[in-house]
């Protein structure tokens, strides 16, 4: 995925360096919503990103992973699985907390 005049998804994940599945889901939804301006975002679009991304394995249970990211970290809103959104907490996390700062 490399939209014209925008950072590619591969470059975006290299910059953000998410370290676990919950962070990966937040990064994917953020990129689809904020960079690609995709609306609505469904499980199909999110699954496609994972399938096309060489750096990550495809999730075995996409629905469960999305729900975990939503309920444990509040990064994404899955109240409507046909219109998945990044939350304010998720947007702030991706913008301001990734990549993780090295501990001293």
N, CA, C and O atoms as a GROMACS GRO file, in nm:
protein
  416
    1UNK      N    1   0.085  -0.118   0.000
    1UNK     CA    2   0.000   0.000   0.000
    1UNK      C    3   0.089   0.124   0.000
    1UNK      O    4   0.162   0.151   0.095
    2UNK      N    5   0.079   0.194  -0.107
    2UNK     CA    6   0.156   0.317  -0.119
    2UNK      C    7   0.074   0.421  -0.192
    2UNK      O    8   0.085   0.436  -0.314
    3UNK      N    9  -0.009   0.494  -0.118
    3UNK     CA   10  -0.091   0.597  -0.182
    3UNK      C   11  -0.004   0.710  -0.236
    3UNK      O   12   0.100   0.743  -0.179
    4UNK      N   13  -0.047   0.767  -0.345
    4UNK     CA   14   0.027   0.876  -0.406
    4UNK      C   15   0.038   0.994  -0.309
    4UNK      O   16  -0.060   1.033  -0.246
    5UNK      N   17   0.157   1.049  -0.299
    5UNK     CA   18   0.186   1.165  -0.214
    5UNK      C   19   0.166   1.139  -0.065
    5UNK      O   20   0.151   1.233   0.013
    6UNK      N   21   0.166   1.012  -0.024
    6UNK     CA   22   0.152   0.977   0.118
    6UNK      C   23   0.259   0.874   0.153
    6UNK      O   24   0.313   0.806   0.065
    7UNK      N   25   0.289   0.863   0.281
    7UNK     CA   26   0.383   0.764   0.330
    7UNK      C   27   0.325   0.624   0.308
    7UNK      O   28   0.206   0.602   0.333
    8UNK      N   29   0.406   0.531   0.261
    8UNK     CA   30   0.358   0.394   0.242
    8UNK      C   31   0.331   0.330   0.379
    8UNK      O   32   0.386   0.374   0.480
    9UNK      N   33   0.247   0.227   0.380
    9UNK     CA   34   0.218   0.160   0.506
    9UNK      C   35   0.344   0.094   0.561
    9UNK      O   36   0.368   0.098   0.681
   10UNK      N   37   0.424   0.032   0.474
   10UNK     CA   38   0.549  -0.032   0.520
   10UNK      C   39   0.641   0.071   0.587
   10UNK      O   40   0.700   0.041   0.691
   11UNK      N   41   0.653   0.190   0.530
   11UNK     CA   42   0.734   0.295   0.592
   11UNK      C   43   0.672   0.343   0.723
   11UNK      O   44   0.743   0.374   0.819
   12UNK      N   45   0.539   0.350   0.726
   12UNK     CA   46   0.469   0.394   0.846
   12UNK      C   47   0.494   0.297   0.962
   12UNK      O   48   0.521   0.341   1.074
   13UNK      N   49   0.484   0.166   0.936
   13UNK     CA   50   0.506   0.072   1.047
   13UNK      C   51   0.654   0.067   1.086
   13UNK      O   52   0.686   0.041   1.202
   14UNK      N   53   0.743   0.091   0.990
   14UNK     CA   54   0.886   0.097   1.024
   14UNK      C   55   0.913   0.217   1.115
   14UNK      O   56   0.998   0.210   1.204
   15UNK      N   57   0.842   0.326   1.092
   15UNK     CA   58   0.857   0.445   1.176
   15UNK      C   59   0.795   0.425   1.314
   15UNK      O   60   0.856   0.460   1.414
   16UNK      N   61   0.676   0.368   1.320
   16UNK     CA   62   0.601   0.357   1.446
   16UNK      C   63   0.645   0.238   1.531
   16UNK      O   64   0.638   0.246   1.653
   17UNK      N   65   0.689   0.130   1.469
   17UNK     CA   66   0.742   0.012   1.538
   17UNK      C   67   0.649  -0.044   1.646
   17UNK      O   68   0.691  -0.057   1.761
   18UNK      N   69   0.525  -0.077   1.613
   18UNK     CA   70   0.438  -0.138   1.713
   18UNK      C   71   0.496  -0.273   1.757
   18UNK      O   72   0.553  -0.346   1.677
   19UNK      N   73   0.481  -0.304   1.886
   19UNK     CA   74   0.548  -0.422   1.941
   19UNK      C   75   0.455  -0.538   1.976
   19UNK      O   76   0.502  -0.647   2.009
   20UNK      N   77   0.324  -0.517   1.970
   20UNK     CA   78   0.232  -0.627   2.000
   20UNK      C   79   0.106  -0.613   1.914
   20UNK      O   80   0.089  -0.514   1.843
   21UNK      N   81   0.020  -0.712   1.922
   21UNK     CA   82  -0.099  -0.713   1.835
   21UNK      C   83  -0.190  -0.593   1.860
   21UNK      O   84  -0.242  -0.536   1.764
   22UNK      N   85  -0.211  -0.556   1.984
   22UNK     CA   86  -0.300  -0.442   2.013
   22UNK      C   87  -0.246  -0.315   1.950
   22UNK      O   88  -0.323  -0.234   1.897
   23UNK      N   89  -0.116  -0.296   1.954
   23UNK     CA   90  -0.056  -0.179   1.891
   23UNK      C   91  -0.066  -0.189   1.739
   23UNK      O   92  -0.089  -0.088   1.672
   24UNK      N   93  -0.049  -0.309   1.685
   24UNK     CA   94  -0.059  -0.326   1.539
   24UNK      C   95  -0.200  -0.292   1.490
   24UNK      O   96  -0.215  -0.223   1.389
   25UNK      N   97  -0.302  -0.338   1.560
   25UNK     CA   98  -0.439  -0.305   1.520
   25UNK      C   99  -0.461  -0.154   1.523
   25UNK      O  100  -0.524  -0.099   1.433
   26UNK      N  101  -0.411  -0.088   1.626
   26UNK     CA  102  -0.426   0.057   1.634
   26UNK      C  103  -0.356   0.126   1.517
   26UNK      O  104  -0.411   0.219   1.459
   27UNK      N  105  -0.237   0.080   1.483
   27UNK     CA  106  -0.161   0.139   1.372
   27UNK      C  107  -0.234   0.118   1.240
   27UNK      O  108  -0.240   0.208   1.157
   28UNK      N  109  -0.289  -0.002   1.220
   28UNK     CA  110  -0.361  -0.031   1.095
   28UNK      C  111  -0.484   0.059   1.082
   28UNK      O  112  -0.504   0.122   0.979
   29UNK      N  113  -0.566   0.064   1.187
   29UNK     CA  114  -0.689   0.143   1.180
   29UNK      C  115  -0.655   0.291   1.166
   29UNK      O  116  -0.720   0.363   1.090
   30UNK      N  117  -0.553   0.337   1.238
   30UNK     CA  118  -0.510   0.476   1.225
   30UNK      C  119  -0.472   0.507   1.080
   30UNK      O  120  -0.516   0.607   1.024
   31UNK      N  121  -0.390   0.423   1.021
   31UNK     CA  122  -0.344   0.447   0.884
   31UNK      C  123  -0.460   0.447   0.785
   31UNK      O  124  -0.468   0.534   0.698
   32UNK      N  125  -0.550   0.350   0.798
   32UNK     CA  126  -0.664   0.344   0.707
   32UNK      C  127  -0.752   0.468   0.720
   32UNK      O  128  -0.799   0.523   0.621
   33UNK      N  129  -0.774   0.510   0.845
   33UNK     CA  130  -0.865   0.623   0.869
   33UNK      C  131  -0.798   0.758   0.843
   33UNK      O  132  -0.856   0.844   0.776
   34UNK      N  133  -0.679   0.778   0.895
   34UNK     CA  134  -0.615   0.909   0.891
   34UNK      C  135  -0.536   0.935   0.762
   34UNK      O  136  -0.534   1.048   0.712
   35UNK      N  137  -0.471   0.833   0.709
   35UNK     CA  138  -0.389   0.852   0.589
   35UNK      C  139  -0.467   0.824   0.462
   35UNK      O  140  -0.467   0.904   0.368
   36UNK      N  141  -0.534   0.707   0.459
   36UNK     CA  142  -0.609   0.671   0.338
   36UNK      C  143  -0.748   0.731   0.334
   36UNK      O  144  -0.814   0.729   0.230
   37UNK      N  145  -0.793   0.786   0.449
   37UNK     CA  146  -0.928   0.846   0.458
   37UNK      C  147  -1.036   0.746   0.421
   37UNK      O  148  -1.137   0.781   0.359
   38UNK      N  149  -1.015   0.621   0.459
   38UNK     CA  150  -1.110   0.515   0.428
   38UNK      C  151  -1.227   0.520   0.526
   38UNK      O  152  -1.208   0.531   0.647
   39UNK      N  153  -1.348   0.511   0.473
   39UNK     CA  154  -1.467   0.512   0.556
   39UNK      C  155  -1.579   0.444   0.478
   39UNK      O  156  -1.613   0.489   0.369
   40UNK      N  157  -1.637   0.340   0.530
   40UNK     CA  158  -1.610   0.276   0.659
   40UNK      C  159  -1.490   0.181   0.650
   40UNK      O  160  -1.448   0.141   0.542
   41UNK      N  161  -1.439   0.146   0.767
   41UNK     CA  162  -1.333   0.046   0.779
   41UNK      C  163  -1.397  -0.080   0.835
   41UNK      O  164  -1.462  -0.076   0.940
   42UNK      N  165  -1.378  -0.190   0.766
   42UNK     CA  166  -1.434  -0.318   0.810
   42UNK      C  167  -1.321  -0.417   0.840
   42UNK      O  168  -1.204  -0.388   0.817
   43UNK      N  169  -1.359  -0.533   0.892
   43UNK     CA  170  -1.261  -0.638   0.917
   43UNK      C  171  -1.192  -0.679   0.787
   43UNK      O  172  -1.075  -0.716   0.789
   44UNK      N  173  -1.263  -0.673   0.676
   44UNK     CA  174  -1.205  -0.710   0.548
   44UNK      C  175  -1.085  -0.621   0.513
   44UNK      O  176  -0.980  -0.671   0.473
   45UNK      N  177  -1.100  -0.490   0.528
   45UNK     CA  178  -0.990  -0.398   0.498
   45UNK      C  179  -0.872  -0.422   0.593
   45UNK      O  180  -0.756  -0.421   0.550
   46UNK      N  181  -0.901  -0.442   0.720
   46UNK     CA  182  -0.794  -0.465   0.817
   46UNK      C  183  -0.722  -0.596   0.787
   46UNK      O  184  -0.599  -0.602   0.792
   47UNK      N  185  -0.797  -0.700   0.757
   47UNK     CA  186  -0.737  -0.828   0.720
   47UNK      C  187  -0.650  -0.816   0.596
   47UNK      O  188  -0.544  -0.878   0.588
   48UNK      N  189  -0.695  -0.738   0.499
   48UNK     CA  190  -0.618  -0.717   0.377
   48UNK      C  191  -0.484  -0.652   0.407
   48UNK      O  192  -0.382  -0.689   0.348
   49UNK      N  193  -0.483  -0.556   0.498
   49UNK     CA  194  -0.357  -0.491   0.536
   49UNK      C  195  -0.260  -0.594   0.593
   49UNK      O  196  -0.144  -0.598   0.554
   50UNK      N  197  -0.307  -0.678   0.684
   50UNK     CA  198  -0.220  -0.780   0.742
   50UNK      C  199  -0.170  -0.877   0.636
   50UNK      O  200  -0.053  -0.916   0.639
   51UNK      N  201  -0.256  -0.918   0.543
   51UNK     CA  202  -0.215  -1.011   0.438
   51UNK      C  203  -0.110  -0.951   0.346
   51UNK      O  204  -0.024  -1.023   0.295
   52UNK      N  205  -0.116  -0.822   0.323
   52UNK     CA  206  -0.023  -0.755   0.230
   52UNK      C  207   0.104  -0.704   0.296
   52UNK      O  208   0.195  -0.657   0.227
   53UNK      N  209   0.110  -0.711   0.426
   53UNK     CA  210   0.225  -0.658   0.499
   53UNK      C  211   0.325  -0.770   0.526
   53UNK      O  212   0.295  -0.864   0.600
   54UNK      N  213   0.442  -0.759   0.466
   54UNK     CA  214   0.542  -0.864   0.480
   54UNK      C  215   0.599  -0.874   0.621
   54UNK      O  216   0.645  -0.981   0.662
   55UNK      N  217   0.596  -0.767   0.696
   55UNK     CA  218   0.658  -0.764   0.829
   55UNK      C  219   0.577  -0.838   0.935
   55UNK      O  220   0.631  -0.873   1.040
   56UNK      N  221   0.448  -0.862   0.910
   56UNK     CA  222   0.361  -0.921   1.012
   56UNK      C  223   0.293  -1.047   0.961
   56UNK      O  224   0.271  -1.063   0.841
   57UNK      N  225   0.261  -1.135   1.055
   57UNK     CA  226   0.180  -1.251   1.022
   57UNK      C  227   0.032  -1.212   1.023
   57UNK      O  228  -0.008  -1.120   1.094
   58UNK      N  229  -0.046  -1.281   0.943
   58UNK     CA  230  -0.190  -1.258   0.942
   58UNK      C  231  -0.250  -1.313   1.072
   58UNK      O  232  -0.217  -1.425   1.112
   59UNK      N  233  -0.336  -1.238   1.138
   59UNK     CA  234  -0.398  -1.286   1.263
   59UNK      C  235  -0.483  -1.410   1.237
   59UNK      O  236  -0.549  -1.421   1.134
   60UNK      N  237  -0.480  -1.503   1.332
   60UNK     CA  238  -0.562  -1.624   1.318
   60UNK      C  239  -0.708  -1.596   1.352
   60UNK      O  240  -0.797  -1.662   1.299
   61UNK      N  241  -0.734  -1.499   1.440
   61UNK     CA  242  -0.871  -1.464   1.474
   61UNK      C  243  -0.882  -1.312   1.478
   61UNK      O  244  -0.864  -1.249   1.582
   62UNK      N  245  -0.910  -1.255   1.363
   62UNK     CA  246  -0.913  -1.110   1.348
   62UNK      C  247  -1.015  -1.043   1.440
   62UNK      O  248  -0.985  -0.943   1.504
   63UNK      N  249  -1.135  -1.099   1.446
   63UNK     CA  250  -1.240  -1.040   1.530
   63UNK      C  251  -1.197  -1.033   1.676
   63UNK      O  252  -1.212  -0.929   1.741
   64UNK      N  253  -1.144  -1.142   1.727
   64UNK     CA  254  -1.100  -1.146   1.866
   64UNK      C  255  -0.986  -1.047   1.892
   64UNK      O  256  -0.985  -0.979   1.994
   65UNK      N  257  -0.893  -1.037   1.799
   65UNK     CA  258  -0.782  -0.943   1.814
   65UNK      C  259  -0.829  -0.799   1.817
   65UNK      O  260  -0.782  -0.719   1.897
   66UNK      N  261  -0.924  -0.767   1.729
   66UNK     CA  262  -0.980  -0.631   1.727
   66UNK      C  263  -1.053  -0.601   1.858
   66UNK      O  264  -1.040  -0.491   1.913
   67UNK      N  265  -1.129  -0.698   1.907
   67UNK     CA  266  -1.201  -0.678   2.032
   67UNK      C  267  -1.105  -0.660   2.149
   67UNK      O  268  -1.130  -0.578   2.237
   68UNK      N  269  -0.996  -0.736   2.150
   68UNK     CA  270  -0.896  -0.720   2.256
   68UNK      C  271  -0.835  -0.580   2.253
   68UNK      O  272  -0.820  -0.516   2.357
   69UNK      N  273  -0.799  -0.533   2.134
   69UNK     CA  274  -0.742  -0.399   2.123
   69UNK      C  275  -0.843  -0.293   2.167
   69UNK      O  276  -0.806  -0.192   2.227
   70UNK      N  277  -0.969  -0.318   2.138
   70UNK     CA  278  -1.074  -0.222   2.174
   70UNK      C  279  -1.098  -0.221   2.325
   70UNK      O  280  -1.108  -0.114   2.385
   71UNK      N  281  -1.109  -0.337   2.385
   71UNK     CA  282  -1.150  -0.344   2.525
   71UNK      C  283  -1.034  -0.334   2.624
   71UNK      O  284  -1.052  -0.282   2.734
   72UNK      N  285  -0.917  -0.380   2.587
   72UNK     CA  286  -0.803  -0.373   2.679
   72UNK      C  287  -0.735  -0.238   2.677
   72UNK      O  288  -0.698  -0.185   2.782
   73UNK      N  289  -0.719  -0.182   2.560
   73UNK     CA  290  -0.644  -0.057   2.548
   73UNK      C  291  -0.728   0.062   2.505
   73UNK      O  292  -0.682   0.176   2.514
   74UNK      N  293  -0.850   0.038   2.459
   74UNK     CA  294  -0.940   0.144   2.414
   74UNK      C  295  -0.884   0.222   2.294
   74UNK      O  296  -0.916   0.339   2.275
   75UNK      N  297  -0.800   0.155   2.214
   75UNK     CA  298  -0.740   0.220   2.098
   75UNK      C  299  -0.836   0.230   1.980
   75UNK      O  300  -0.829   0.325   1.902
   76UNK      N  301  -0.925   0.133   1.967
   76UNK     CA  302  -1.017   0.133   1.854
   76UNK      C  303  -1.160   0.110   1.902
   76UNK      O  304  -1.182   0.054   2.009
   77UNK      N  305  -1.254   0.154   1.821
   77UNK     CA  306  -1.396   0.139   1.849
   77UNK      C  307  -1.452   0.032   1.757
   77UNK      O  308  -1.455   0.048   1.635
   78UNK      N  309  -1.495  -0.079   1.817
   78UNK     CA  310  -1.551  -0.190   1.739
   78UNK      C  311  -1.699  -0.210   1.772
   78UNK      O  312  -1.753  -0.319   1.753
   79UNK      N  313  -1.764  -0.105   1.820
   79UNK     CA  314  -1.907  -0.118   1.853
   79UNK      C  315  -1.988  -0.150   1.729
   79UNK      O  316  -2.097  -0.206   1.739
   80UNK      N  317  -1.936  -0.115   1.612
   80UNK     CA  318  -1.997  -0.152   1.485
   80UNK      C  319  -1.886  -0.210   1.398
   80UNK      O  320  -1.805  -0.136   1.344
   81UNK      N  321  -1.883  -0.343   1.384
   81UNK     CA  322  -1.776  -0.409   1.310
   81UNK      C  323  -1.780  -0.377   1.161
   81UNK      O  324  -1.688  -0.412   1.088
   82UNK      N  325  -1.884  -0.311   1.117
   82UNK     CA  326  -1.890  -0.266   0.978
   82UNK      C  327  -1.840  -0.123   0.962
   82UNK      O  328  -1.839  -0.068   0.853
   83UNK      N  329  -1.798  -0.063   1.075
   83UNK     CA  330  -1.748   0.074   1.074
   83UNK      C  331  -1.651   0.093   1.191
   83UNK      O  332  -1.680   0.165   1.286
   84UNK      N  333  -1.536   0.027   1.182
   84UNK     CA  334  -1.434   0.030   1.287
   84UNK      C  335  -1.361   0.163   1.281
   84UNK      O  336  -1.328   0.212   1.173
   85UNK      N  337  -1.336   0.222   1.398
   85UNK     CA  338  -1.274   0.355   1.403
   85UNK      C  339  -1.160   0.359   1.504
   85UNK      O  340  -1.156   0.280   1.599
   86UNK      N  341  -1.068   0.451   1.481
   86UNK     CA  342  -0.965   0.479   1.580
   86UNK      C  343  -1.028   0.572   1.685
   86UNK      O  344  -1.103   0.663   1.650
   87UNK      N  345  -0.998   0.549   1.812
   87UNK     CA  346  -1.050   0.636   1.917
   87UNK      C  347  -0.951   0.750   1.941
   87UNK      O  348  -0.840   0.750   1.886
   88UNK      N  349  -0.990   0.846   2.021
   88UNK     CA  350  -0.899   0.954   2.057
   88UNK      C  351  -0.777   0.897   2.128
   88UNK      O  352  -0.664   0.939   2.101
   89UNK      N  353  -0.798   0.801   2.218
   89UNK     CA  354  -0.686   0.737   2.288
   89UNK      C  355  -0.593   0.668   2.189
   89UNK      O  356  -0.471   0.676   2.202
   90UNK      N  357  -0.650   0.601   2.090
   90UNK     CA  358  -0.570   0.533   1.989
   90UNK      C  359  -0.494   0.630   1.901
   90UNK      O  360  -0.377   0.607   1.869
   91UNK      N  361  -0.560   0.736   1.861
   91UNK     CA  362  -0.496   0.838   1.777
   91UNK      C  363  -0.378   0.901   1.853
   91UNK      O  364  -0.269   0.916   1.797
   92UNK      N  365  -0.400   0.937   1.979
   92UNK     CA  366  -0.292   0.994   2.060
   92UNK      C  367  -0.178   0.895   2.079
   92UNK      O  368  -0.061   0.932   2.073
   93UNK      N  369  -0.212   0.768   2.100
   93UNK     CA  370  -0.110   0.665   2.118
   93UNK      C  371  -0.022   0.654   1.994
   93UNK      O  372   0.101   0.657   2.004
   94UNK      N  373  -0.084   0.641   1.878
   94UNK     CA  374  -0.007   0.624   1.755
   94UNK      C  375   0.074   0.750   1.724
   94UNK      O  376   0.191   0.740   1.686
   95UNK      N  377   0.015   0.865   1.740
   95UNK     CA  378   0.084   0.991   1.707
   95UNK      C  379   0.196   1.024   1.804
   95UNK      O  380   0.303   1.068   1.762
   96UNK      N  381   0.173   1.003   1.934
   96UNK     CA  382   0.264   1.058   2.035
   96UNK      C  383   0.347   0.956   2.113
   96UNK      O  384   0.451   0.990   2.169
   97UNK      N  385   0.301   0.830   2.116
   97UNK     CA  386   0.372   0.733   2.199
   97UNK      C  387   0.450   0.630   2.118
   97UNK      O  388   0.530   0.554   2.174
   98UNK      N  389   0.428   0.625   1.988
   98UNK     CA  390   0.503   0.534   1.903
   98UNK      C  391   0.601   0.614   1.818
   98UNK      O  392   0.566   0.721   1.770
   99UNK      N  393   0.721   0.565   1.799
   99UNK     CA  394   0.774   0.443   1.858
   99UNK      C  395   0.801   0.463   2.008
   99UNK      O  396   0.814   0.575   2.056
  100UNK      N  397   0.809   0.351   2.079
  100UNK     CA  398   0.836   0.358   2.222
  100UNK      C  399   0.974   0.418   2.245
  100UNK      O  400   1.069   0.389   2.172
  101UNK      N  401   0.983   0.499   2.345
  101UNK     CA  402   1.112   0.558   2.381
  101UNK      C  403   1.195   0.454   2.455
  101UNK      O  404   1.142   0.375   2.534
  102UNK      N  405   1.323   0.453   2.430
  102UNK     CA  406   1.412   0.359   2.499
  102UNK      C  407   1.419   0.396   2.646
  102UNK      O  408   1.430   0.514   2.681
  103UNK      N  409   1.412   0.293   2.734
  103UNK     CA  410   1.421   0.322   2.877
  103UNK      C  411   1.566   0.347   2.915
  103UNK      O  412   1.660   0.290   2.859
  104UNK      N  413   1.580   0.435   3.013
  104UNK     CA  414   1.716   0.473   3.056
  104UNK      C  415   1.759   0.390   3.173
  104UNK      O  416   1.870   0.408   3.224
   0.00000   0.00000   0.00000
